[in-house]
mmCIF file with all atom_site columns, C-alpha atoms in Angstrom:
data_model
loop_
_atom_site.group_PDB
_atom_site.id
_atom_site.type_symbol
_atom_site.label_atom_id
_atom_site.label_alt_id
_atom_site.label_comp_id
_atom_site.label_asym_id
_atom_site.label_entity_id
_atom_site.label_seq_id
_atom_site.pdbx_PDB_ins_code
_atom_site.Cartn_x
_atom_site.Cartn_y
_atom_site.Cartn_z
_atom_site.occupancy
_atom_site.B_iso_or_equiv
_atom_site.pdbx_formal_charge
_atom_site.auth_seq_id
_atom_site.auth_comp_id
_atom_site.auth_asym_id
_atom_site.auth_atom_id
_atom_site.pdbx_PDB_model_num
ATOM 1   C CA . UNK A 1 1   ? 82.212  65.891  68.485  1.00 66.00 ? 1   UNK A CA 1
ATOM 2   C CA . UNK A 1 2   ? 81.334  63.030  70.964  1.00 73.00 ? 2   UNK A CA 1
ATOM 3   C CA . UNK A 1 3   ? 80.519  63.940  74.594  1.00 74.00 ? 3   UNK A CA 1
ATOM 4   C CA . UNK A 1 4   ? 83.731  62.509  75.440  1.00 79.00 ? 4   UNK A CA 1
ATOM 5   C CA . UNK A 1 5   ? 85.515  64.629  73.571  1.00 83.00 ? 5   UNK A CA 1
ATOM 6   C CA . UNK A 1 6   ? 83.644  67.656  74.449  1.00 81.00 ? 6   UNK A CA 1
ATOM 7   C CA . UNK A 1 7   ? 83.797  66.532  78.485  1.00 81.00 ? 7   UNK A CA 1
ATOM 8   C CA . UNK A 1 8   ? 88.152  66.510  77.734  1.00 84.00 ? 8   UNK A CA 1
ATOM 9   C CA . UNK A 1 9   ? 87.749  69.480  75.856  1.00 87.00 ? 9   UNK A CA 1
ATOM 10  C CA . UNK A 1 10  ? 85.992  71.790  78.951  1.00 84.00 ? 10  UNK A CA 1
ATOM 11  C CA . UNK A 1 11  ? 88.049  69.908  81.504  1.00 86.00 ? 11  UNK A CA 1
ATOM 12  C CA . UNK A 1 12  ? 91.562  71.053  79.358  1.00 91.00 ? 12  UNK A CA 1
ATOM 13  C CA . UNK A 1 13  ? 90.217  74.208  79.679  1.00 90.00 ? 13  UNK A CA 1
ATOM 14  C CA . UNK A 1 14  ? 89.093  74.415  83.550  1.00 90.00 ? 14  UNK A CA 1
ATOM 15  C CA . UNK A 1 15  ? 92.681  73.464  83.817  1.00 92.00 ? 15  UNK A CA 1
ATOM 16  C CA . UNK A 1 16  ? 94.464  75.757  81.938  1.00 93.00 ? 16  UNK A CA 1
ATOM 17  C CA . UNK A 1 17  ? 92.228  78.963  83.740  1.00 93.00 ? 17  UNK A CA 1
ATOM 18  C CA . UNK A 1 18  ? 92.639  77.784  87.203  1.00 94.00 ? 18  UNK A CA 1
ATOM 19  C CA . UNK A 1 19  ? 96.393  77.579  86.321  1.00 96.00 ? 19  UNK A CA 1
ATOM 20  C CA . UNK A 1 20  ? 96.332  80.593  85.095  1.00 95.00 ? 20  UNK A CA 1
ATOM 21  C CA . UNK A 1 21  ? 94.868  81.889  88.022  1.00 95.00 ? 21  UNK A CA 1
ATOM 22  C CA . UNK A 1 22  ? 97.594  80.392  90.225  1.00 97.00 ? 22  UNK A CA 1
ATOM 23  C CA . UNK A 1 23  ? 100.082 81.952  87.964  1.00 97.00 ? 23  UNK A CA 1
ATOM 24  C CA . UNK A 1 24  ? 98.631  85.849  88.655  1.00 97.00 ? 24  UNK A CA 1
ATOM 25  C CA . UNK A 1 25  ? 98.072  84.762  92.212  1.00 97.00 ? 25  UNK A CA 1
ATOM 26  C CA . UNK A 1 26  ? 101.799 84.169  92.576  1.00 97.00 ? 26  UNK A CA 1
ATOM 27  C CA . UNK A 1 27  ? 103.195 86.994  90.422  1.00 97.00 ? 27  UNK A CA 1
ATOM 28  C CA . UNK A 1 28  ? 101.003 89.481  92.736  1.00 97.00 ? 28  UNK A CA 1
ATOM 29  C CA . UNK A 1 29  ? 102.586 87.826  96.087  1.00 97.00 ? 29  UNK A CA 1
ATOM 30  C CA . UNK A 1 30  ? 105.861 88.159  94.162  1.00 98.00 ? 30  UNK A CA 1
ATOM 31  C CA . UNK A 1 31  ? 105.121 91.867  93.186  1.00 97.00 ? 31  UNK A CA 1
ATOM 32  C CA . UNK A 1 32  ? 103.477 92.735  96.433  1.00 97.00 ? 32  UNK A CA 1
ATOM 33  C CA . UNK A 1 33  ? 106.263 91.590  98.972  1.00 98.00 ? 33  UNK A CA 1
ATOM 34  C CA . UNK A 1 34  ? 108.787 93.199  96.610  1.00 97.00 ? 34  UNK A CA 1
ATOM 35  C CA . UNK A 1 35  ? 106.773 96.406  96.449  1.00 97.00 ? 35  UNK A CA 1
ATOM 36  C CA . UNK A 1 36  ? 106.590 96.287  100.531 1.00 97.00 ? 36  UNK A CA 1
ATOM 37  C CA . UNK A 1 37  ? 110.319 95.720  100.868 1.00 97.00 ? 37  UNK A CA 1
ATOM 38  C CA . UNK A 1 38  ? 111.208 98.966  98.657  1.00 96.00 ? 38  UNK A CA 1
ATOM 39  C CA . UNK A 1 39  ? 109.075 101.075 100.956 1.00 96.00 ? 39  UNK A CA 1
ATOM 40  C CA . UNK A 1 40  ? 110.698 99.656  103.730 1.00 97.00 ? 40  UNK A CA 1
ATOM 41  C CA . UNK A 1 41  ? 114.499 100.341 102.872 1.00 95.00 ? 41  UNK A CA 1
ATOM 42  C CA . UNK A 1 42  ? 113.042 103.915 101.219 1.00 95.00 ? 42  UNK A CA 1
ATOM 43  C CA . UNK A 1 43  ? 111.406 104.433 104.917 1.00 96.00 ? 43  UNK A CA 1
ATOM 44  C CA . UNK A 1 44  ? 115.056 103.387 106.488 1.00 94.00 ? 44  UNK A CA 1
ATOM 45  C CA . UNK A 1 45  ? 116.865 105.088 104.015 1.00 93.00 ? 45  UNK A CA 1
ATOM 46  C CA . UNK A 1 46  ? 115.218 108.565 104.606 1.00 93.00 ? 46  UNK A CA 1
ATOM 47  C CA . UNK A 1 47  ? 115.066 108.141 108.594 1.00 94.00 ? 47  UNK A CA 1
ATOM 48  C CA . UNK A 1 48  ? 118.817 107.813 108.181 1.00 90.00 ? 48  UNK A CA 1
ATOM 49  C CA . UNK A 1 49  ? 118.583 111.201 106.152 1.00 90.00 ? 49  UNK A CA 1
ATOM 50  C CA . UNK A 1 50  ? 117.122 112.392 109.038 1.00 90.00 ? 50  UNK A CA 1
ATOM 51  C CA . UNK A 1 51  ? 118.793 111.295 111.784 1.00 88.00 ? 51  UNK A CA 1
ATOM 52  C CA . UNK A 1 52  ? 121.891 112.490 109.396 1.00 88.00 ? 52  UNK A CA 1
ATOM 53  C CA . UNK A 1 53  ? 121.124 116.033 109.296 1.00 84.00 ? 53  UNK A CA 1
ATOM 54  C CA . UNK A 1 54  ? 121.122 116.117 113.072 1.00 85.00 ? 54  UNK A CA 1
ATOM 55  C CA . UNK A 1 55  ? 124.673 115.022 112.697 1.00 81.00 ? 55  UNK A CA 1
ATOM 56  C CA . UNK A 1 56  ? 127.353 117.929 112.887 1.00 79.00 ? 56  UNK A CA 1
ATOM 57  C CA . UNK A 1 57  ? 130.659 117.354 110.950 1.00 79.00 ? 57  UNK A CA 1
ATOM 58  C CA . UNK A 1 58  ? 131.302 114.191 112.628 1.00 79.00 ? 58  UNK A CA 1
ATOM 59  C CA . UNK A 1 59  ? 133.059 111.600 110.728 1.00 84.00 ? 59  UNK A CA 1
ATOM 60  C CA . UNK A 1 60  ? 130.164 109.154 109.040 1.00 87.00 ? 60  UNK A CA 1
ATOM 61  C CA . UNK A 1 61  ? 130.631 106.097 107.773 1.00 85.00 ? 61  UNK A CA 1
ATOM 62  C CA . UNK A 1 62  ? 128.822 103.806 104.801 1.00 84.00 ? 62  UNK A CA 1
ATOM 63  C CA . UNK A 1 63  ? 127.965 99.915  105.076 1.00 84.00 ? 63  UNK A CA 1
ATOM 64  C CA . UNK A 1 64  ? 129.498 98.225  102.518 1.00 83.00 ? 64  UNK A CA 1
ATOM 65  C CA . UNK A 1 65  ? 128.416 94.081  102.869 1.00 86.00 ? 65  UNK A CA 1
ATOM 66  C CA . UNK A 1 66  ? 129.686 93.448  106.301 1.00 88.00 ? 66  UNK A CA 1
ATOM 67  C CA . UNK A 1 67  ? 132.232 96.369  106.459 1.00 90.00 ? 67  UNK A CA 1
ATOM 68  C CA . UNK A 1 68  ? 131.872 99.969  106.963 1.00 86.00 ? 68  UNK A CA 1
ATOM 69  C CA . UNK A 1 69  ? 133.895 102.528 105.447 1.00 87.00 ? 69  UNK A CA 1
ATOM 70  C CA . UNK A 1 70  ? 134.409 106.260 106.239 1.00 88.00 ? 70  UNK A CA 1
ATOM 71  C CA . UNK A 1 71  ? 133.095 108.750 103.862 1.00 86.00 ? 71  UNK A CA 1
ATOM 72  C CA . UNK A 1 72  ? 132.393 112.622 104.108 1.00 86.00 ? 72  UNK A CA 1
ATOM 73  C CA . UNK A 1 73  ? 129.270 113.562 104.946 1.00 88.00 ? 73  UNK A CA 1
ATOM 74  C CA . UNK A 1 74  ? 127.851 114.939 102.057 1.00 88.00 ? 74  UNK A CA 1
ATOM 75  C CA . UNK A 1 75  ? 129.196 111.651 99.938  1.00 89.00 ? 75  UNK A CA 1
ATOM 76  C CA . UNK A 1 76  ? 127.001 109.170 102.328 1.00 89.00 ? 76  UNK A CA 1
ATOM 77  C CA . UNK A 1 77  ? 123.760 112.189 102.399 1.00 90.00 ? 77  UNK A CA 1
ATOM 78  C CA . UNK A 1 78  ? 124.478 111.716 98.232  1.00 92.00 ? 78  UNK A CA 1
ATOM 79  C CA . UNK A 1 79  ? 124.619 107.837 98.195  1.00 92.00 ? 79  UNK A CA 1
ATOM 80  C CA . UNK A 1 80  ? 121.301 107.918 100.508 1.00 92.00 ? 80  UNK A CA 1
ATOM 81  C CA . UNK A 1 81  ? 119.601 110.382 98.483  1.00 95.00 ? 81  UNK A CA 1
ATOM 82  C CA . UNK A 1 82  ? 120.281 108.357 95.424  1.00 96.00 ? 82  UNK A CA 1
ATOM 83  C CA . UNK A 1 83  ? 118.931 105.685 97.124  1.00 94.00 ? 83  UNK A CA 1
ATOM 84  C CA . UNK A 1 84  ? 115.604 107.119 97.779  1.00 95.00 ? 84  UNK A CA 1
ATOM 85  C CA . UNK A 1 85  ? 115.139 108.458 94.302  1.00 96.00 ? 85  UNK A CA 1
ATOM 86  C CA . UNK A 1 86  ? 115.843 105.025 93.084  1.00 97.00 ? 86  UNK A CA 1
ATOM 87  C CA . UNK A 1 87  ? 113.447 103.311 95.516  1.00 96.00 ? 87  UNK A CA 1
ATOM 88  C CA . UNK A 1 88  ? 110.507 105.570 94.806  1.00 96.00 ? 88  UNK A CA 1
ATOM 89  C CA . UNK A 1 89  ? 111.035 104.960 90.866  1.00 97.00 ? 89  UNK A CA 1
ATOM 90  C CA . UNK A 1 90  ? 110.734 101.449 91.556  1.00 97.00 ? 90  UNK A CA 1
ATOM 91  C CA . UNK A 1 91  ? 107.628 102.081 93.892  1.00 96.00 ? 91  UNK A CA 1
ATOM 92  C CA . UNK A 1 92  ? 106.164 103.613 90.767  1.00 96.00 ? 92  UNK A CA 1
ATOM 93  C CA . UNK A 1 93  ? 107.036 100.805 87.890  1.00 97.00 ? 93  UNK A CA 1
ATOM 94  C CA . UNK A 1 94  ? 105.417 97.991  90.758  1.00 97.00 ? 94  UNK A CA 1
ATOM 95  C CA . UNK A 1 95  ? 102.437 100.250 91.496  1.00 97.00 ? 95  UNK A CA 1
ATOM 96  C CA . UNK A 1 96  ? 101.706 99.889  88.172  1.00 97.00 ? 96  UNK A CA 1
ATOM 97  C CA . UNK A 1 97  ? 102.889 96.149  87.456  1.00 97.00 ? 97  UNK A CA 1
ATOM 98  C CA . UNK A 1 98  ? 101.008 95.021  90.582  1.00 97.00 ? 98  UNK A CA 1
ATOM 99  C CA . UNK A 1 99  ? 97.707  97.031  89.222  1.00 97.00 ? 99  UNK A CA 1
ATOM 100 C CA . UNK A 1 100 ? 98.030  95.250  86.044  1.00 97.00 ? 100 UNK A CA 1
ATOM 101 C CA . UNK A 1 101 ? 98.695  91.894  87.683  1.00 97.00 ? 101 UNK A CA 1
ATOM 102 C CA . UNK A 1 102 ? 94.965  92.287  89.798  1.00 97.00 ? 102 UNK A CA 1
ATOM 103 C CA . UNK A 1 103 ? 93.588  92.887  86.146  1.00 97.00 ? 103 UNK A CA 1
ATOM 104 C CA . UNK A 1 104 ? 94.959  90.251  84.467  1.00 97.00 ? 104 UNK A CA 1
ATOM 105 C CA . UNK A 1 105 ? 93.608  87.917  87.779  1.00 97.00 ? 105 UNK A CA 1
ATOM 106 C CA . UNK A 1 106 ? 90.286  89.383  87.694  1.00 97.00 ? 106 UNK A CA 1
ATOM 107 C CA . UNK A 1 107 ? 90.360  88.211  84.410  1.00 96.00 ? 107 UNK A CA 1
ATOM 108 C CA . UNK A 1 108 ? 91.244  84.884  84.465  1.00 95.00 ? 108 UNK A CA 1
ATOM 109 C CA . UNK A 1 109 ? 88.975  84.283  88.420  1.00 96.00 ? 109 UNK A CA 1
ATOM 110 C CA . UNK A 1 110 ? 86.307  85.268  85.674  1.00 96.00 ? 110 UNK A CA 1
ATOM 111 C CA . UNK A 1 111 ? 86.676  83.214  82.903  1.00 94.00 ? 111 UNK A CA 1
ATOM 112 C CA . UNK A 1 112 ? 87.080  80.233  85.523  1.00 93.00 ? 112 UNK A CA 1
ATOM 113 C CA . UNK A 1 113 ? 84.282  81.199  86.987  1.00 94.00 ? 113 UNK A CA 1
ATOM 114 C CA . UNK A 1 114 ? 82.619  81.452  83.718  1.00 93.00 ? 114 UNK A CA 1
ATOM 115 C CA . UNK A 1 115 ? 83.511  78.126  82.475  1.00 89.00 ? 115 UNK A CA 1
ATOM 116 C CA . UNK A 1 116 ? 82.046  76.604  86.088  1.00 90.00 ? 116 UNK A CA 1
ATOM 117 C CA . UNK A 1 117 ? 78.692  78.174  85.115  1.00 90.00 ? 117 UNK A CA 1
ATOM 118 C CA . UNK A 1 118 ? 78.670  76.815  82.003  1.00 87.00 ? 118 UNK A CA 1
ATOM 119 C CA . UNK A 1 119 ? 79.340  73.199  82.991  1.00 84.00 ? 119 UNK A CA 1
ATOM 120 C CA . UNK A 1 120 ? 76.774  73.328  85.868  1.00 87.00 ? 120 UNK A CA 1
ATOM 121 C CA . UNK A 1 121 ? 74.363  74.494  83.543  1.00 86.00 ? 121 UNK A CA 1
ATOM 122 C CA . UNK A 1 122 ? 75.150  72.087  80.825  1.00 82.00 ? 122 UNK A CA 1
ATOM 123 C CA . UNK A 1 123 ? 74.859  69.358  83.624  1.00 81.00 ? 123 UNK A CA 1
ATOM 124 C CA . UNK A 1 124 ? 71.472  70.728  85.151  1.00 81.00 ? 124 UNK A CA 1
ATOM 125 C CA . UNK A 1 125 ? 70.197  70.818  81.348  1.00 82.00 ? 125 UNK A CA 1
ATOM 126 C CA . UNK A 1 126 ? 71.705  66.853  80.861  1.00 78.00 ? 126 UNK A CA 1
ATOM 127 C CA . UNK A 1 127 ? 69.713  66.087  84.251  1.00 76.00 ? 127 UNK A CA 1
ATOM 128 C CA . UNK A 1 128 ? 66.842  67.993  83.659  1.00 75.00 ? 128 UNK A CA 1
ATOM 129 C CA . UNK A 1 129 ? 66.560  65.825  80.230  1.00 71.00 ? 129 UNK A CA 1
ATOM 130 C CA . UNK A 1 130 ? 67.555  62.660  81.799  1.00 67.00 ? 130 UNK A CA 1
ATOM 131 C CA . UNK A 1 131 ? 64.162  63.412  84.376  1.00 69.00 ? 131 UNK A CA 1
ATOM 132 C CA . UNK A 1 132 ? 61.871  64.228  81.645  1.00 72.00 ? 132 UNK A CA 1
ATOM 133 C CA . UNK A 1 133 ? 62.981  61.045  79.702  1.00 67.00 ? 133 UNK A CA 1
ATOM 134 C CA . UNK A 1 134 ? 62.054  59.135  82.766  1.00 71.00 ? 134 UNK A CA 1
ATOM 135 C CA . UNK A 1 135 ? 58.524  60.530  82.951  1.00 71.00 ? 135 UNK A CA 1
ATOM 136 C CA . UNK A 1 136 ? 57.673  59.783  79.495  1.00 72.00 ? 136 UNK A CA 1
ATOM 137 C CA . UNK A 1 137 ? 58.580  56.122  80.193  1.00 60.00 ? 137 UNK A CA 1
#
């Protein structure tokens, strides 16, 4: 294999890790804000549990888009409870994609890293060469 070929070959590869590395970088900003959005309509969801059981029998009412409709009490406590359950579920399956996304970035920020060791040492052992070469001349 000719030094040109080899110099394409490690440069293909640099390529394909830091992309990879973008890739994880993005899925874990994709993951994260998701994950931070659940808490925040679990958090809302439960404060209007709260702020619900305060409530006597007064007549409630549910969003539904832009509209609201009327509902008993214990439907919209059901529909909110649901809610919850679902949201902290979810919390769970991104807790765990989101762990699995640092690994797999750890992973690839290594072997990048890896393959920039290797080609500054396979460029200080070309120079180092190139030097003693001279001095023999």
């Amino acid at each position: 294999m000719s030094d040109e070929e080899r110099q394409s070959e490690v440069v293909q590869e640099l390529l394909a890790a830091q992309k990879s590395v973008e890739e994880y970088k993005s899925q874990l900003a994709m993951v994260s804000n998701r994950l931070s959005e659940g808490i925040r309509e679990s958090r809302r969801a439960e404060l209007t549990l709260g702020s619900l059981a305060d409530v006597g029998d007064a007549e409630t009412f549910i969003s539904v888009g832009k509209a609201y409709y009327g509902k008993a009490k214990p439907d919209v406590e059901q529909v909110l409870t649901d809610r919850v359950n679902r949201l902290q579920k979810e919390r769970k399956k991104l807790v765990g994609t989101k762990q699995y996304v640092e690994l797999q970035l750890q992973s690839a920020e290594k072997r990048l890293t890896d393959i920039i060791d290797i080609v500054q040492r396979a460029r200080a052992t070309e120079m180092a060469g190139a030097a003693e070469l001279e001095a023999q001349d």
